[in-house]
PDB file of N, CA and C in Angstrom:
ATOM      1  N   ASN Q1322      34.227 174.268 109.924  1.00 80.00           N
ATOM      2  CA  ASN Q1322      35.147 175.321 110.320  1.00 80.00           C
ATOM      3  C   ASN Q1322      35.079 175.543 111.817  1.00 80.00           C
ATOM      4  N   LEU Q1323      35.850 176.472 112.311  1.00 91.00           N
ATOM      5  CA  LEU Q1323      35.997 176.670 113.752  1.00 91.00           C
ATOM      6  C   LEU Q1323      34.886 177.499 114.398  1.00 91.00           C
ATOM      7  N   THR Q1324      33.929 177.974 113.639  1.00 93.00           N
ATOM      8  CA  THR Q1324      32.856 178.804 114.169  1.00 93.00           C
ATOM      9  C   THR Q1324      32.156 178.108 115.338  1.00 93.00           C
ATOM     10  N   GLY Q1325      31.944 178.861 116.423  1.00 95.00           N
ATOM     11  CA  GLY Q1325      31.229 178.328 117.580  1.00 95.00           C
ATOM     12  C   GLY Q1325      32.039 178.441 118.855  1.00 95.00           C
ATOM     13  N   TRP Q1326      31.576 177.733 119.889  1.00 96.00           N
ATOM     14  CA  TRP Q1326      32.210 177.733 121.205  1.00 96.00           C
ATOM     15  C   TRP Q1326      33.098 176.514 121.361  1.00 96.00           C
ATOM     16  N   TRP Q1327      34.265 176.722 121.997  1.00 95.00           N
ATOM     17  CA  TRP Q1327      35.207 175.646 122.301  1.00 95.00           C
ATOM     18  C   TRP Q1327      35.620 175.795 123.759  1.00 95.00           C
ATOM     19  N   GLU Q1328      35.860 174.679 124.450  1.00 93.00           N
ATOM     20  CA  GLU Q1328      36.274 174.715 125.851  1.00 93.00           C
ATOM     21  C   GLU Q1328      37.450 173.774 126.053  1.00 93.00           C
ATOM     22  N   ASN Q1329      38.434 174.220 126.869  1.00 92.00           N
ATOM     23  CA  ASN Q1329      39.595 173.353 127.123  1.00 92.00           C
ATOM     24  C   ASN Q1329      39.469 172.649 128.472  1.00 92.00           C
ATOM     25  N   ASP Q1330      40.478 171.855 128.801  1.00 91.00           N
ATOM     26  CA  ASP Q1330      40.471 171.044 130.021  1.00 91.00           C
ATOM     27  C   ASP Q1330      40.473 171.873 131.307  1.00 91.00           C
ATOM     28  N   LEU Q1331      40.933 173.125 131.229  1.00 92.00           N
ATOM     29  CA  LEU Q1331      41.001 173.978 132.416  1.00 92.00           C
ATOM     30  C   LEU Q1331      39.769 174.858 132.577  1.00 92.00           C
ATOM     31  N   GLY Q1332      38.826 174.748 131.650  1.00 92.00           N
ATOM     32  CA  GLY Q1332      37.612 175.542 131.734  1.00 92.00           C
ATOM     33  C   GLY Q1332      37.641 176.847 130.967  1.00 92.00           C
ATOM     34  N   SER Q1333      38.740 177.137 130.266  1.00 93.00           N
ATOM     35  CA  SER Q1333      38.768 178.324 129.416  1.00 93.00           C
ATOM     36  C   SER Q1333      37.903 178.064 128.196  1.00 93.00           C
ATOM     37  N   LYS Q1334      37.272 179.124 127.689  1.00 95.00           N
ATOM     38  CA  LYS Q1334      36.392 178.994 126.529  1.00 95.00           C
ATOM     39  C   LYS Q1334      36.749 180.034 125.493  1.00 95.00           C
ATOM     40  N   MET Q1335      36.546 179.685 124.228  1.00 96.00           N
ATOM     41  CA  MET Q1335      36.692 180.685 123.178  1.00 96.00           C
ATOM     42  C   MET Q1335      35.502 180.571 122.247  1.00 96.00           C
ATOM     43  N   GLN Q1336      35.125 181.723 121.731  1.00 97.00           N
ATOM     44  CA  GLN Q1336      34.055 181.768 120.748  1.00 97.00           C
ATOM     45  C   GLN Q1336      34.622 182.328 119.456  1.00 97.00           C
ATOM     46  N   VAL Q1337      34.508 181.560 118.383  1.00 97.00           N
ATOM     47  CA  VAL Q1337      34.895 182.023 117.048  1.00 97.00           C
ATOM     48  C   VAL Q1337      33.611 182.491 116.380  1.00 97.00           C
ATOM     49  N   PHE Q1338      33.579 183.762 115.999  1.00 96.00           N
ATOM     50  CA  PHE Q1338      32.354 184.349 115.475  1.00 96.00           C
ATOM     51  C   PHE Q1338      32.014 183.846 114.075  1.00 96.00           C
ATOM     52  N   ASN Q1339      32.918 184.017 113.135  1.00 91.00           N
ATOM     53  CA  ASN Q1339      32.640 183.632 111.753  1.00 91.00           C
ATOM     54  C   ASN Q1339      33.963 183.445 111.033  1.00 91.00           C
ATOM     55  N   VAL Q1340      34.058 182.414 110.215  1.00 92.00           N
ATOM     56  CA  VAL Q1340      35.262 182.185 109.419  1.00 92.00           C
ATOM     57  C   VAL Q1340      34.970 182.634 107.991  1.00 92.00           C
ATOM     58  N   ASP Q1341      35.744 183.611 107.498  1.00 93.00           N
ATOM     59  CA  ASP Q1341      35.566 184.107 106.124  1.00 93.00           C
ATOM     60  C   ASP Q1341      35.978 183.053 105.109  1.00 93.00           C
ATOM     61  N   ASN Q1342      35.667 183.321 103.845  1.00 90.00           N
ATOM     62  CA  ASN Q1342      36.030 182.392 102.762  1.00 90.00           C
ATOM     63  C   ASN Q1342      37.527 182.158 102.658  1.00 90.00           C
ATOM     64  N   ASP Q1343      38.326 183.138 103.098  1.00 92.00           N
ATOM     65  CA  ASP Q1343      39.784 182.977 103.041  1.00 92.00           C
ATOM     66  C   ASP Q1343      40.349 182.357 104.321  1.00 92.00           C
ATOM     67  N   GLY Q1344      39.486 182.014 105.291  1.00 93.00           N
ATOM     68  CA  GLY Q1344      39.926 181.375 106.525  1.00 93.00           C
ATOM     69  C   GLY Q1344      40.166 182.315 107.689  1.00 93.00           C
ATOM     70  N   THR Q1345      40.021 183.621 107.487  1.00 96.00           N
ATOM     71  CA  THR Q1345      40.227 184.598 108.546  1.00 96.00           C
ATOM     72  C   THR Q1345      39.055 184.568 109.522  1.00 96.00           C
ATOM     73  N   PHE Q1346      39.363 184.658 110.820  1.00 97.00           N
ATOM     74  CA  PHE Q1346      38.285 184.687 111.811  1.00 97.00           C
ATOM     75  C   PHE Q1346      38.638 185.600 112.979  1.00 97.00           C
ATOM     76  N   SER Q1347      37.618 185.939 113.747  1.00 97.00           N
ATOM     77  CA  SER Q1347      37.794 186.706 114.978  1.00 97.00           C
ATOM     78  C   SER Q1347      36.885 186.100 116.035  1.00 97.00           C
ATOM     79  N   GLY Q1348      37.092 186.540 117.270  1.00 97.00           N
ATOM     80  CA  GLY Q1348      36.273 186.015 118.347  1.00 97.00           C
ATOM     81  C   GLY Q1348      36.703 186.561 119.684  1.00 97.00           C
ATOM     82  N   GLU Q1349      36.336 185.840 120.742  1.00 96.00           N
ATOM     83  CA  GLU Q1349      36.700 186.203 122.100  1.00 96.00           C
ATOM     84  C   GLU Q1349      37.212 184.975 122.834  1.00 96.00           C
ATOM     85  N   TYR Q1350      38.217 185.208 123.681  1.00 94.00           N
ATOM     86  CA  TYR Q1350      38.747 184.141 124.525  1.00 94.00           C
ATOM     87  C   TYR Q1350      38.392 184.467 125.966  1.00 94.00           C
ATOM     88  N   HIS Q1351      37.813 183.505 126.659  1.00 93.00           N
ATOM     89  CA  HIS Q1351      37.413 183.653 128.054  1.00 93.00           C
ATOM     90  C   HIS Q1351      38.299 182.717 128.874  1.00 93.00           C
ATOM     91  N   THR Q1352      39.448 183.226 129.325  1.00 90.00           N
ATOM     92  CA  THR Q1352      40.374 182.369 130.047  1.00 90.00           C
ATOM     93  C   THR Q1352      39.875 182.098 131.466  1.00 90.00           C
ATOM     94  N   ALA Q1353      40.157 180.910 131.941  1.00 87.00           N
ATOM     95  CA  ALA Q1353      39.799 180.538 133.309  1.00 87.00           C
ATOM     96  C   ALA Q1353      40.998 180.644 134.243  1.00 87.00           C
ATOM     97  N   VAL Q1354      42.192 180.894 133.680  1.00 83.00           N
ATOM     98  CA  VAL Q1354      43.416 180.962 134.477  1.00 83.00           C
ATOM     99  C   VAL Q1354      44.203 182.217 134.120  1.00 83.00           C
ATOM    100  N   SER Q1355      44.794 182.833 135.139  1.00 82.00           N
ATOM    101  CA  SER Q1355      45.599 184.028 134.912  1.00 82.00           C
ATOM    102  C   SER Q1355      46.443 184.307 136.144  1.00 82.00           C
ATOM    103  N   SER Q1356      47.629 184.860 135.920  1.00 79.00           N
ATOM    104  CA  SER Q1356      48.452 185.314 137.042  1.00 79.00           C
ATOM    105  C   SER Q1356      48.349 186.826 137.207  1.00 79.00           C
ATOM    106  N   ALA Q1357      47.513 187.478 136.405  1.00 77.00           N
ATOM    107  CA  ALA Q1357      47.338 188.930 136.498  1.00 77.00           C
ATOM    108  C   ALA Q1357      46.619 189.298 137.784  1.00 77.00           C
ATOM    109  N   LYS Q1358      46.889 190.485 138.256  1.00 79.00           N
ATOM    110  CA  LYS Q1358      46.259 190.950 139.491  1.00 79.00           C
ATOM    111  C   LYS Q1358      44.854 191.506 139.257  1.00 79.00           C
ATOM    112  N   LYS Q1359      44.550 191.922 138.030  1.00 80.00           N
ATOM    113  CA  LYS Q1359      43.228 192.460 137.698  1.00 80.00           C
ATOM    114  C   LYS Q1359      42.255 191.311 137.421  1.00 80.00           C
ATOM    115  N   PRO Q1360      40.960 191.548 137.584  1.00 82.00           N
ATOM    116  CA  PRO Q1360      39.969 190.511 137.282  1.00 82.00           C
ATOM    117  C   PRO Q1360      40.009 190.103 135.804  1.00 82.00           C
ATOM    118  N   ILE Q1361      39.848 188.821 135.548  1.00 83.00           N
ATOM    119  CA  ILE Q1361      39.840 188.291 134.185  1.00 83.00           C
ATOM    120  C   ILE Q1361      38.632 188.824 133.430  1.00 83.00           C
ATOM    121  N   GLN Q1362      38.865 189.191 132.165  1.00 87.00           N
ATOM    122  CA  GLN Q1362      37.789 189.637 131.277  1.00 87.00           C
ATOM    123  C   GLN Q1362      37.942 188.943 129.929  1.00 87.00           C
ATOM    124  N   PRO Q1363      36.836 188.782 129.180  1.00 91.00           N
ATOM    125  CA  PRO Q1363      36.947 188.227 127.829  1.00 91.00           C
ATOM    126  C   PRO Q1363      37.903 189.078 126.994  1.00 91.00           C
ATOM    127  N   SER Q1364      38.705 188.411 126.157  1.00 93.00           N
ATOM    128  CA  SER Q1364      39.731 189.103 125.375  1.00 93.00           C
ATOM    129  C   SER Q1364      39.573 188.816 123.896  1.00 93.00           C
ATOM    130  N   PRO Q1365      39.849 189.817 123.053  1.00 95.00           N
ATOM    131  CA  PRO Q1365      39.681 189.629 121.612  1.00 95.00           C
ATOM    132  C   PRO Q1365      40.727 188.678 121.036  1.00 95.00           C
ATOM    133  N   LEU Q1366      40.302 187.917 120.029  1.00 97.00           N
ATOM    134  CA  LEU Q1366      41.236 187.059 119.303  1.00 97.00           C
ATOM    135  C   LEU Q1366      41.028 187.254 117.811  1.00 97.00           C
ATOM    136  N   ILE Q1367      42.085 187.022 117.058  1.00 98.00           N
ATOM    137  CA  ILE Q1367      42.022 187.080 115.599  1.00 98.00           C
ATOM    138  C   ILE Q1367      42.919 185.985 115.065  1.00 98.00           C
ATOM    139  N   GLY Q1368      42.472 185.313 113.999  1.00 97.00           N
ATOM    140  CA  GLY Q1368      43.263 184.207 113.501  1.00 97.00           C
ATOM    141  C   GLY Q1368      42.943 183.821 112.075  1.00 97.00           C
ATOM    142  N   SER Q1369      43.513 182.703 111.698  1.00 97.00           N
ATOM    143  CA  SER Q1369      43.336 182.172 110.353  1.00 97.00           C
ATOM    144  C   SER Q1369      43.337 180.652 110.423  1.00 97.00           C
ATOM    145  N   GLN Q1370      42.475 180.044 109.625  1.00 95.00           N
ATOM    146  CA  GLN Q1370      42.474 178.588 109.538  1.00 95.00           C
ATOM    147  C   GLN Q1370      42.658 178.176 108.100  1.00 95.00           C
ATOM    148  N   HIS Q1371      43.310 177.048 107.924  1.00 92.00           N
ATOM    149  CA  HIS Q1371      43.458 176.444 106.606  1.00 92.00           C
ATOM    150  C   HIS Q1371      42.188 175.644 106.353  1.00 92.00           C
ATOM    151  N   LEU Q1372      41.397 176.075 105.399  1.00 79.00           N
ATOM    152  CA  LEU Q1372      40.139 175.399 105.109  1.00 79.00           C
ATOM    153  C   LEU Q1372      40.418 174.123 104.329  1.00 79.00           C
ATOM    154  N   ASP Q1373      39.944 172.997 104.838  1.00 75.00           N
ATOM    155  CA  ASP Q1373      40.208 171.706 104.229  1.00 75.00           C
ATOM    156  C   ASP Q1373      38.916 170.900 104.171  1.00 75.00           C
ATOM    157  N   GLU Q1374      38.740 170.138 103.126  1.00 76.00           N
ATOM    158  CA  GLU Q1374      37.487 169.407 102.928  1.00 76.00           C
ATOM    159  C   GLU Q1374      37.290 168.255 103.902  1.00 76.00           C
ATOM    160  N   ASP Q1375      38.362 167.695 104.465  1.00 71.00           N
ATOM    161  CA  ASP Q1375      38.199 166.545 105.356  1.00 71.00           C
ATOM    162  C   ASP Q1375      37.908 166.937 106.801  1.00 71.00           C
ATOM    163  N   GLY Q1376      37.847 168.243 107.105  1.00 60.00           N
ATOM    164  CA  GLY Q1376      37.507 168.697 108.446  1.00 60.00           C
ATOM    165  C   GLY Q1376      38.684 168.803 109.393  1.00 60.00           C
ATOM    166  N   GLN Q1377      39.860 168.315 109.021  1.00 75.00           N
ATOM    167  CA  GLN Q1377      41.043 168.397 109.878  1.00 75.00           C
ATOM    168  C   GLN Q1377      41.860 169.619 109.496  1.00 75.00           C
ATOM    169  N   CYS Q1378      41.357 170.794 109.862  1.00 89.00           N
ATOM    170  CA  CYS Q1378      42.029 172.029 109.489  1.00 89.00           C
ATOM    171  C   CYS Q1378      43.143 172.361 110.479  1.00 89.00           C
ATOM    172  N   THR Q1379      44.151 173.071 109.992  1.00 95.00           N
ATOM    173  CA  THR Q1379      45.151 173.677 110.869  1.00 95.00           C
ATOM    174  C   THR Q1379      44.763 175.141 111.044  1.00 95.00           C
ATOM    175  N   PHE Q1380      45.210 175.741 112.145  1.00 96.00           N
ATOM    176  CA  PHE Q1380      44.812 177.112 112.433  1.00 96.00           C
ATOM    177  C   PHE Q1380      45.825 177.764 113.364  1.00 96.00           C
ATOM    178  N   GLY Q1381      45.730 179.071 113.457  1.00 98.00           N
ATOM    179  CA  GLY Q1381      46.507 179.846 114.412  1.00 98.00           C
ATOM    180  C   GLY Q1381      45.728 181.092 114.780  1.00 98.00           C
ATOM    181  N   PHE Q1382      45.921 181.563 116.016  1.00 98.00           N
ATOM    182  CA  PHE Q1382      45.265 182.807 116.413  1.00 98.00           C
ATOM    183  C   PHE Q1382      46.054 183.486 117.524  1.00 98.00           C
ATOM    184  N   THR Q1383      45.831 184.786 117.646  1.00 98.00           N
ATOM    185  CA  THR Q1383      46.470 185.619 118.657  1.00 98.00           C
ATOM    186  C   THR Q1383      45.406 186.157 119.601  1.00 98.00           C
ATOM    187  N   VAL Q1384      45.697 186.128 120.892  1.00 96.00           N
ATOM    188  CA  VAL Q1384      44.805 186.709 121.899  1.00 96.00           C
ATOM    189  C   VAL Q1384      45.525 187.867 122.561  1.00 96.00           C
ATOM    190  N   ASN Q1385      44.886 189.022 122.581  1.00 94.00           N
ATOM    191  CA  ASN Q1385      45.420 190.206 123.240  1.00 94.00           C
ATOM    192  C   ASN Q1385      44.693 190.345 124.582  1.00 94.00           C
ATOM    193  N   TRP Q1386      45.412 190.141 125.663  1.00 91.00           N
ATOM    194  CA  TRP Q1386      44.818 190.181 127.003  1.00 91.00           C
ATOM    195  C   TRP Q1386      44.728 191.608 127.534  1.00 91.00           C
ATOM    196  N   LYS Q1387      44.633 192.591 126.640  1.00 87.00           N
ATOM    197  CA  LYS Q1387      44.761 194.010 126.986  1.00 87.00           C
ATOM    198  C   LYS Q1387      43.770 194.510 128.034  1.00 87.00           C
ATOM    199  N   LYS Q1388      42.674 193.822 128.247  1.00 84.00           N
ATOM    200  CA  LYS Q1388      41.680 194.311 129.195  1.00 84.00           C
ATOM    201  C   LYS Q1388      42.086 194.085 130.654  1.00 84.00           C
ATOM    202  N   PHE Q1389      43.041 193.154 130.901  1.00 85.00           N
ATOM    203  CA  PHE Q1389      43.416 192.889 132.291  1.00 85.00           C
ATOM    204  C   PHE Q1389      44.881 192.515 132.486  1.00 85.00           C
ATOM    205  N   SER Q1390      45.668 192.468 131.403  1.00 87.00           N
ATOM    206  CA  SER Q1390      47.060 192.049 131.523  1.00 87.00           C
ATOM    207  C   SER Q1390      47.908 192.707 130.434  1.00 87.00           C
ATOM    208  N   ASP Q1391      49.210 192.791 130.678  1.00 86.00           N
ATOM    209  CA  ASP Q1391      50.155 193.308 129.680  1.00 86.00           C
ATOM    210  C   ASP Q1391      50.792 192.148 128.922  1.00 86.00           C
ATOM    211  N   SER Q1392      49.980 191.229 128.433  1.00 91.00           N
ATOM    212  CA  SER Q1392      50.535 190.061 127.749  1.00 91.00           C
ATOM    213  C   SER Q1392      49.727 189.730 126.499  1.00 91.00           C
ATOM    214  N   THR Q1393      50.348 188.937 125.644  1.00 95.00           N
ATOM    215  CA  THR Q1393      49.754 188.476 124.394  1.00 95.00           C
ATOM    216  C   THR Q1393      50.080 187.001 124.253  1.00 95.00           C
ATOM    217  N   ALA Q1394      49.140 186.232 123.710  1.00 95.00           N
ATOM    218  CA  ALA Q1394      49.378 184.805 123.497  1.00 95.00           C
ATOM    219  C   ALA Q1394      49.092 184.443 122.047  1.00 95.00           C
ATOM    220  N   VAL Q1395      49.857 183.478 121.543  1.00 98.00           N
ATOM    221  CA  VAL Q1395      49.603 182.928 120.218  1.00 98.00           C
ATOM    222  C   VAL Q1395      49.367 181.422 120.366  1.00 98.00           C
ATOM    223  N   PHE Q1396      48.422 180.924 119.603  1.00 97.00           N
ATOM    224  CA  PHE Q1396      48.063 179.516 119.614  1.00 97.00           C
ATOM    225  C   PHE Q1396      48.156 178.977 118.190  1.00 97.00           C
ATOM    226  N   VAL Q1397      48.625 177.735 118.027  1.00 98.00           N
ATOM    227  CA  VAL Q1397      48.570 177.035 116.749  1.00 98.00           C
ATOM    228  C   VAL Q1397      48.030 175.638 117.027  1.00 98.00           C
ATOM    229  N   GLY Q1398      47.319 175.084 116.068  1.00 96.00           N
ATOM    230  CA  GLY Q1398      46.775 173.758 116.320  1.00 96.00           C
ATOM    231  C   GLY Q1398      46.110 173.150 115.107  1.00 96.00           C
ATOM    232  N   GLU Q1399      45.417 172.059 115.384  1.00 94.00           N
ATOM    233  CA  GLU Q1399      44.704 171.318 114.347  1.00 94.00           C
ATOM    234  C   GLU Q1399      43.396 170.793 114.928  1.00 94.00           C
ATOM    235  N   CYS Q1400      42.388 170.735 114.094  1.00 91.00           N
ATOM    236  CA  CYS Q1400      41.082 170.205 114.474  1.00 91.00           C
ATOM    237  C   CYS Q1400      41.010 168.745 114.037  1.00 91.00           C
ATOM    238  N   PHE Q1401      40.644 167.855 114.970  1.00 89.00           N
ATOM    239  CA  PHE Q1401      40.503 166.428 114.685  1.00 89.00           C
ATOM    240  C   PHE Q1401      39.079 165.981 114.957  1.00 89.00           C
ATOM    241  N   LYS Q1402      38.657 164.938 114.284  1.00 85.00           N
ATOM    242  CA  LYS Q1402      37.398 164.284 114.606  1.00 85.00           C
ATOM    243  C   LYS Q1402      37.731 162.999 115.335  1.00 85.00           C
ATOM    244  N   GLY Q1403      37.195 162.873 116.557  1.00 81.00           N
ATOM    245  CA  GLY Q1403      37.438 161.677 117.341  1.00 81.00           C
ATOM    246  C   GLY Q1403      36.636 160.498 116.822  1.00 81.00           C
ATOM    247  N   ASP Q1404      36.885 159.335 117.405  1.00 87.00           N
ATOM    248  CA  ASP Q1404      36.150 158.125 117.018  1.00 87.00           C
ATOM    249  C   ASP Q1404      34.649 158.281 117.235  1.00 87.00           C
ATOM    250  N   ASP Q1405      34.274 159.141 118.196  1.00 92.00           N
ATOM    251  CA  ASP Q1405      32.858 159.381 118.477  1.00 92.00           C
ATOM    252  C   ASP Q1405      32.253 160.443 117.554  1.00 92.00           C
ATOM    253  N   GLY Q1406      33.058 160.968 116.605  1.00 87.00           N
ATOM    254  CA  GLY Q1406      32.587 161.977 115.670  1.00 87.00           C
ATOM    255  C   GLY Q1406      32.652 163.398 116.198  1.00 87.00           C
ATOM    256  N   LYS Q1407      33.021 163.556 117.461  1.00 89.00           N
ATOM    257  CA  LYS Q1407      33.113 164.873 118.088  1.00 89.00           C
ATOM    258  C   LYS Q1407      34.418 165.555 117.682  1.00 89.00           C
ATOM    259  N   GLU Q1408      34.331 166.842 117.341  1.00 89.00           N
ATOM    260  CA  GLU Q1408      35.531 167.592 116.973  1.00 89.00           C
ATOM    261  C   GLU Q1408      36.303 168.011 118.222  1.00 89.00           C
ATOM    262  N   VAL Q1409      37.620 167.946 118.124  1.00 91.00           N
ATOM    263  CA  VAL Q1409      38.491 168.350 119.228  1.00 91.00           C
ATOM    264  C   VAL Q1409      39.672 169.129 118.644  1.00 91.00           C
ATOM    265  N   LEU Q1410      40.085 170.182 119.359  1.00 93.00           N
ATOM    266  CA  LEU Q1410      41.227 170.984 118.936  1.00 93.00           C
ATOM    267  C   LEU Q1410      42.436 170.614 119.782  1.00 93.00           C
ATOM    268  N   HIS Q1411      43.573 170.415 119.119  1.00 94.00           N
ATOM    269  CA  HIS Q1411      44.845 170.223 119.817  1.00 94.00           C
ATOM    270  C   HIS Q1411      45.696 171.440 119.506  1.00 94.00           C
ATOM    271  N   THR Q1412      46.168 172.130 120.550  1.00 95.00           N
ATOM    272  CA  THR Q1412      46.924 173.366 120.341  1.00 95.00           C
ATOM    273  C   THR Q1412      48.219 173.380 121.146  1.00 95.00           C
ATOM    274  N   SER Q1413      49.115 174.218 120.698  1.00 96.00           N
ATOM    275  CA  SER Q1413      50.302 174.628 121.440  1.00 96.00           C
ATOM    276  C   SER Q1413      50.236 176.145 121.530  1.00 96.00           C
ATOM    277  N   TRP Q1414      50.827 176.709 122.573  1.00 95.00           N
ATOM    278  CA  TRP Q1414      50.741 178.154 122.727  1.00 95.00           C
ATOM    279  C   TRP Q1414      52.017 178.730 123.317  1.00 95.00           C
ATOM    280  N   LEU Q1415      52.186 180.019 123.073  1.00 97.00           N
ATOM    281  CA  LEU Q1415      53.239 180.822 123.692  1.00 97.00           C
ATOM    282  C   LEU Q1415      52.582 182.056 124.289  1.00 97.00           C
ATOM    283  N   LEU Q1416      53.000 182.415 125.479  1.00 93.00           N
ATOM    284  CA  LEU Q1416      52.495 183.610 126.143  1.00 93.00           C
ATOM    285  C   LEU Q1416      53.666 184.550 126.375  1.00 93.00           C
ATOM    286  N   ARG Q1417      53.521 185.784 125.933  1.00 94.00           N
ATOM    287  CA  ARG Q1417      54.555 186.801 126.139  1.00 94.00           C
ATOM    288  C   ARG Q1417      54.040 187.834 127.125  1.00 94.00           C
ATOM    289  N   GLU Q1418      54.734 187.944 128.258  1.00 91.00           N
ATOM    290  CA  GLU Q1418      54.400 188.949 129.262  1.00 91.00           C
ATOM    291  C   GLU Q1418      55.357 190.125 129.141  1.00 91.00           C
ATOM    292  N   LYS Q1419      54.881 191.301 129.466  1.00 90.00           N
ATOM    293  CA  LYS Q1419      55.712 192.500 129.455  1.00 90.00           C
ATOM    294  C   LYS Q1419      56.721 192.414 130.603  1.00 90.00           C
ATOM    295  N   VAL Q1420      57.978 192.754 130.314  1.00 92.00           N
ATOM    296  CA  VAL Q1420      59.006 192.863 131.348  1.00 92.00           C
ATOM    297  C   VAL Q1420      59.550 194.291 131.339  1.00 92.00           C
ATOM    298  N   ASP Q1421      60.221 194.662 132.422  1.00 93.00           N
ATOM    299  CA  ASP Q1421      60.658 196.048 132.577  1.00 93.00           C
ATOM    300  C   ASP Q1421      61.938 196.403 131.839  1.00 93.00           C
ATOM    301  N   SER Q1422      62.753 195.389 131.480  1.00 95.00           N
ATOM    302  CA  SER Q1422      64.017 195.708 130.833  1.00 95.00           C
ATOM    303  C   SER Q1422      64.478 194.542 129.956  1.00 95.00           C
ATOM    304  N   GLU Q1423      65.367 194.850 129.024  1.00 95.00           N
ATOM    305  CA  GLU Q1423      65.887 193.824 128.116  1.00 95.00           C
ATOM    306  C   GLU Q1423      66.580 192.669 128.852  1.00 95.00           C
ATOM    307  N   PRO Q1424      67.328 192.915 129.919  1.00 95.00           N
ATOM    308  CA  PRO Q1424      67.940 191.791 130.634  1.00 95.00           C
ATOM    309  C   PRO Q1424      66.914 190.792 131.190  1.00 95.00           C
ATOM    310  N   ASP Q1425      65.670 191.231 131.374  1.00 94.00           N
ATOM    311  CA  ASP Q1425      64.616 190.338 131.852  1.00 94.00           C
ATOM    312  C   ASP Q1425      63.912 189.590 130.714  1.00 94.00           C
ATOM    313  N   ASP Q1426      64.352 189.797 129.497  1.00 94.00           N
ATOM    314  CA  ASP Q1426      63.733 189.149 128.334  1.00 94.00           C
ATOM    315  C   ASP Q1426      63.646 187.637 128.487  1.00 94.00           C
ATOM    316  N   TRP Q1427      64.634 187.027 129.105  1.00 94.00           N
ATOM    317  CA  TRP Q1427      64.708 185.566 129.240  1.00 94.00           C
ATOM    318  C   TRP Q1427      63.485 184.982 129.951  1.00 94.00           C
ATOM    319  N   LYS Q1428      62.840 185.759 130.816  1.00 92.00           N
ATOM    320  CA  LYS Q1428      61.717 185.209 131.587  1.00 92.00           C
ATOM    321  C   LYS Q1428      60.350 185.690 131.081  1.00 92.00           C
ATOM    322  N   ALA Q1429      60.303 186.328 129.921  1.00 92.00           N
ATOM    323  CA  ALA Q1429      59.067 186.937 129.437  1.00 92.00           C
ATOM    324  C   ALA Q1429      58.160 186.005 128.651  1.00 92.00           C
ATOM    325  N   THR Q1430      58.704 184.915 128.122  1.00 93.00           N
ATOM    326  CA  THR Q1430      57.909 184.011 127.270  1.00 93.00           C
ATOM    327  C   THR Q1430      57.778 182.657 127.921  1.00 93.00           C
ATOM    328  N   ARG Q1431      56.539 182.171 127.977  1.00 88.00           N
ATOM    329  CA  ARG Q1431      56.253 180.810 128.495  1.00 88.00           C
ATOM    330  C   ARG Q1431      55.728 179.963 127.372  1.00 88.00           C
TER     331      ARG Q1431
END
């Protein structure tokens, strides 16, 4: 399962605390990149993984950057085992930033 520390190519890290029997998990995301003006802080995450016997689980989680930004991100992905036996996560993400008005909605999601 996803329990433990994970690090991406940009140096961001996440820690998944514990995966319940139903696949629900929580943790913290320590991003290494941000456009926010406030100092970066660890942010809470909550998610769910599809528990599978072959180790290639799919998962999704939400990160609330509330400690330093007015944005929220969602990630979806799958866990793979490489030829070297090392587990690697492949993810896609969307980041939603707060905008001041509905006409600015077009630029709020990356």
